[in-house]
Amino acid sequence: QVQLVESGGGLVQAGGSLRLSCAASGRTFSNYYMGWFRQAPGKERESVARISRNGGWTLYADSVKGRFTISRDNAKNTVYLQMNSLNPEDTAVYYCAASQGPSASAFNYWGLGTQVTVSS
């Protein structure tokens, strides 16, 4: 089992920035692909960004490319999501997830989520 705890969400004005963190425990962090997903009200959950075990591979949703950056620190068992140039369409609950494969459908360990609200 992998336990995941997100932090760093909040309320920010359009154009602002937030950094989300996700602390992992329970299993060897570096064995897992990590990802950030989000779900807005009335919408399906979507993959925002994913990162490989050593951080050498990343994948972003088109809607966040150039604005969001995923990174990880295996020594700290933590994955981050730096979010810049936020807009109201980024408002959602953001979830951290872990997987032993890169496919979005393979992520099977989830945190409880952190709310991000972007005001216009």
PDB file of C-alpha atoms in Angstrom:
ATOM      1  CA  GLN A   1       0.000   0.000   0.000  1.00  0.00           C
ATOM      2  CA  VAL A   2       1.027   3.548  -0.707  1.00  0.00           C
ATOM      3  CA  GLN A   3      -0.407   6.392   1.317  1.00  0.00           C
ATOM      4  CA  LEU A   4      -0.566   9.804  -0.315  1.00  0.00           C
ATOM      5  CA  VAL A   5      -1.288  13.167   1.287  1.00  0.00           C
ATOM      6  CA  GLU A   6      -1.696  16.321  -0.786  1.00  0.00           C
ATOM      7  CA  SER A   7      -1.161  19.870   0.410  1.00  0.00           C
ATOM      8  CA  GLY A   8      -0.803  23.352  -1.004  1.00  0.00           C
ATOM      9  CA  GLY A   9      -4.229  23.991  -2.458  1.00  0.00           C
ATOM     10  CA  GLY A  10      -6.146  27.179  -1.865  1.00  0.00           C
ATOM     11  CA  LEU A  11      -7.727  30.247  -3.368  1.00  0.00           C
ATOM     12  CA  VAL A  12      -5.731  32.288  -5.862  1.00  0.00           C
ATOM     13  CA  GLN A  13      -6.511  35.037  -8.351  1.00  0.00           C
ATOM     14  CA  ALA A  14      -6.280  34.448 -12.064  1.00  0.00           C
ATOM     15  CA  GLY A  15      -2.695  34.772 -13.207  1.00  0.00           C
ATOM     16  CA  GLY A  16      -1.351  33.615  -9.880  1.00  0.00           C
ATOM     17  CA  SER A  17       0.631  30.554  -8.879  1.00  0.00           C
ATOM     18  CA  LEU A  18       0.374  27.649  -6.469  1.00  0.00           C
ATOM     19  CA  ARG A  19       2.608  24.715  -5.684  1.00  0.00           C
ATOM     20  CA  LEU A  20       1.011  21.457  -4.695  1.00  0.00           C
ATOM     21  CA  SER A  21       2.919  18.833  -2.756  1.00  0.00           C
ATOM     22  CA  CYS A  22       2.172  15.169  -2.237  1.00  0.00           C
ATOM     23  CA  ALA A  23       3.927  13.208   0.496  1.00  0.00           C
ATOM     24  CA  ALA A  24       4.069   9.457   0.052  1.00  0.00           C
ATOM     25  CA  SER A  25       4.607   6.715   2.588  1.00  0.00           C
ATOM     26  CA  GLY A  26       4.269   3.000   2.898  1.00  0.00           C
ATOM     27  CA  ARG A  27       6.278   1.618   0.008  1.00  0.00           C
ATOM     28  CA  THR A  28       9.439   2.542  -1.890  1.00  0.00           C
ATOM     29  CA  PHE A  29       8.492   5.842  -3.496  1.00  0.00           C
ATOM     30  CA  SER A  30      10.999   5.573  -6.311  1.00  0.00           C
ATOM     31  CA  ASN A  31       9.317   2.381  -7.558  1.00  0.00           C
ATOM     32  CA  TYR A  32       6.225   4.309  -8.630  1.00  0.00           C
ATOM     33  CA  TYR A  33       5.175   6.555 -11.425  1.00  0.00           C
ATOM     34  CA  MET A  34       3.446   9.558  -9.907  1.00  0.00           C
ATOM     35  CA  GLY A  35       0.701  11.712 -11.288  1.00  0.00           C
ATOM     36  CA  TRP A  36      -1.548  14.652 -10.634  1.00  0.00           C
ATOM     37  CA  PHE A  37      -5.175  14.431 -11.673  1.00  0.00           C
ATOM     38  CA  ARG A  38      -8.030  16.877 -11.228  1.00  0.00           C
ATOM     39  CA  GLN A  39     -11.785  16.843 -11.171  1.00  0.00           C
ATOM     40  CA  ALA A  40     -13.917  19.914 -11.615  1.00  0.00           C
ATOM     41  CA  PRO A  41     -17.592  20.009 -10.614  1.00  0.00           C
ATOM     42  CA  GLY A  42     -19.726  18.159 -13.134  1.00  0.00           C
ATOM     43  CA  LYS A  43     -16.719  16.918 -15.066  1.00  0.00           C
ATOM     44  CA  GLU A  44     -14.803  13.676 -15.230  1.00  0.00           C
ATOM     45  CA  ARG A  45     -11.451  13.307 -13.569  1.00  0.00           C
ATOM     46  CA  GLU A  46      -8.596  14.078 -15.944  1.00  0.00           C
ATOM     47  CA  SER A  47      -4.873  13.505 -15.946  1.00  0.00           C
ATOM     48  CA  VAL A  48      -2.944  16.745 -15.501  1.00  0.00           C
ATOM     49  CA  ALA A  49       0.664  15.564 -15.340  1.00  0.00           C
ATOM     50  CA  ARG A  50       2.607  12.353 -14.858  1.00  0.00           C
ATOM     51  CA  ILE A  51       6.231  11.620 -14.082  1.00  0.00           C
ATOM     52  CA  SER A  52       8.398   8.542 -14.290  1.00  0.00           C
ATOM     53  CA  ARG A  53      10.182   6.852 -11.406  1.00  0.00           C
ATOM     54  CA  ASN A  54      13.410   8.836 -11.834  1.00  0.00           C
ATOM     55  CA  GLY A  55      11.778  11.992 -13.182  1.00  0.00           C
ATOM     56  CA  GLY A  56      13.267  11.641 -16.653  1.00  0.00           C
ATOM     57  CA  TRP A  57       9.899  11.383 -18.396  1.00  0.00           C
ATOM     58  CA  THR A  58       6.921  13.667 -17.945  1.00  0.00           C
ATOM     59  CA  LEU A  59       3.575  14.007 -19.688  1.00  0.00           C
ATOM     60  CA  TYR A  60       1.164  16.926 -19.498  1.00  0.00           C
ATOM     61  CA  ALA A  61      -2.384  17.589 -20.515  1.00  0.00           C
ATOM     62  CA  ASP A  62      -2.525  20.023 -23.430  1.00  0.00           C
ATOM     63  CA  SER A  63      -4.473  22.480 -21.298  1.00  0.00           C
ATOM     64  CA  VAL A  64      -1.599  22.900 -18.813  1.00  0.00           C
ATOM     65  CA  LYS A  65       1.479  22.600 -21.025  1.00  0.00           C
ATOM     66  CA  GLY A  66       3.843  25.493 -20.500  1.00  0.00           C
ATOM     67  CA  ARG A  67       2.079  26.532 -17.275  1.00  0.00           C
ATOM     68  CA  PHE A  68       2.393  23.521 -14.950  1.00  0.00           C
ATOM     69  CA  THR A  69       5.511  21.583 -13.995  1.00  0.00           C
ATOM     70  CA  ILE A  70       5.586  18.223 -12.268  1.00  0.00           C
ATOM     71  CA  SER A  71       8.677  17.186 -10.354  1.00  0.00           C
ATOM     72  CA  ARG A  72       9.680  14.723  -7.688  1.00  0.00           C
ATOM     73  CA  ASP A  73      12.207  14.367  -4.924  1.00  0.00           C
ATOM     74  CA  ASN A  74      12.759  10.686  -4.248  1.00  0.00           C
ATOM     75  CA  ALA A  75      14.879  11.448  -1.192  1.00  0.00           C
ATOM     76  CA  LYS A  76      11.878  13.229   0.348  1.00  0.00           C
ATOM     77  CA  ASN A  77       9.216  10.851  -1.005  1.00  0.00           C
ATOM     78  CA  THR A  78       7.428  13.852  -2.437  1.00  0.00           C
ATOM     79  CA  VAL A  79       5.999  14.880  -5.789  1.00  0.00           C
ATOM     80  CA  TYR A  80       5.197  18.468  -6.667  1.00  0.00           C
ATOM     81  CA  LEU A  81       3.021  20.336  -9.106  1.00  0.00           C
ATOM     82  CA  GLN A  82       4.049  23.921  -9.776  1.00  0.00           C
ATOM     83  CA  MET A  83       1.112  25.755 -11.298  1.00  0.00           C
ATOM     84  CA  ASN A  84       1.642  29.138 -12.927  1.00  0.00           C
ATOM     85  CA  SER A  85      -0.615  31.477 -14.888  1.00  0.00           C
ATOM     86  CA  LEU A  86      -3.661  29.923 -13.295  1.00  0.00           C
ATOM     87  CA  ASN A  87      -7.061  30.619 -14.773  1.00  0.00           C
ATOM     88  CA  PRO A  88     -10.606  29.887 -13.544  1.00  0.00           C
ATOM     89  CA  GLU A  89     -10.752  26.758 -15.725  1.00  0.00           C
ATOM     90  CA  ASP A  90      -8.065  25.260 -13.474  1.00  0.00           C
ATOM     91  CA  THR A  91     -10.479  25.255 -10.536  1.00  0.00           C
ATOM     92  CA  ALA A  92     -10.840  21.654  -9.356  1.00  0.00           C
ATOM     93  CA  VAL A  93      -9.956  19.145  -6.697  1.00  0.00           C
ATOM     94  CA  TYR A  94      -6.425  18.005  -7.421  1.00  0.00           C
ATOM     95  CA  TYR A  95      -5.457  14.439  -6.602  1.00  0.00           C
ATOM     96  CA  CYS A  96      -2.053  12.846  -6.281  1.00  0.00           C
ATOM     97  CA  ALA A  97      -1.784   9.266  -7.492  1.00  0.00           C
ATOM     98  CA  ALA A  98       0.756   6.480  -7.777  1.00  0.00           C
ATOM     99  CA  SER A  99       1.151   3.655 -10.236  1.00  0.00           C
ATOM    100  CA  GLN A 100       3.565   0.991 -11.340  1.00  0.00           C
ATOM    101  CA  GLY A 101       2.952   1.952 -14.953  1.00  0.00           C
ATOM    102  CA  PRO A 102       2.722   5.208 -16.937  1.00  0.00           C
ATOM    103  CA  SER A 103      -0.807   4.809 -18.292  1.00  0.00           C
ATOM    104  CA  ALA A 104      -3.419   7.062 -16.734  1.00  0.00           C
ATOM    105  CA  SER A 105      -5.670   4.055 -16.206  1.00  0.00           C
ATOM    106  CA  ALA A 106      -2.975   2.257 -14.207  1.00  0.00           C
ATOM    107  CA  PHE A 107      -2.972   4.691 -11.290  1.00  0.00           C
ATOM    108  CA  ASN A 108      -4.428   2.819  -8.361  1.00  0.00           C
ATOM    109  CA  TYR A 109      -3.237   4.624  -5.241  1.00  0.00           C
ATOM    110  CA  TRP A 110      -4.912   7.963  -4.530  1.00  0.00           C
ATOM    111  CA  GLY A 111      -4.784  10.774  -2.060  1.00  0.00           C
ATOM    112  CA  LEU A 112      -7.863  12.509  -0.729  1.00  0.00           C
ATOM    113  CA  GLY A 113      -7.333  15.599  -2.845  1.00  0.00           C
ATOM    114  CA  THR A 114      -6.761  19.294  -2.319  1.00  0.00           C
ATOM    115  CA  GLN A 115      -9.043  22.057  -3.553  1.00  0.00           C
ATOM    116  CA  VAL A 116      -7.700  24.665  -5.939  1.00  0.00           C
ATOM    117  CA  THR A 117      -9.946  27.628  -6.658  1.00  0.00           C
ATOM    118  CA  VAL A 118      -8.976  30.323  -9.135  1.00  0.00           C
ATOM    119  CA  SER A 119     -10.988  33.514  -9.043  1.00  0.00           C
ATOM    120  CA  SER A 120     -11.405  35.776 -12.038  1.00  0.00           C
TER     121      SER A 120
END
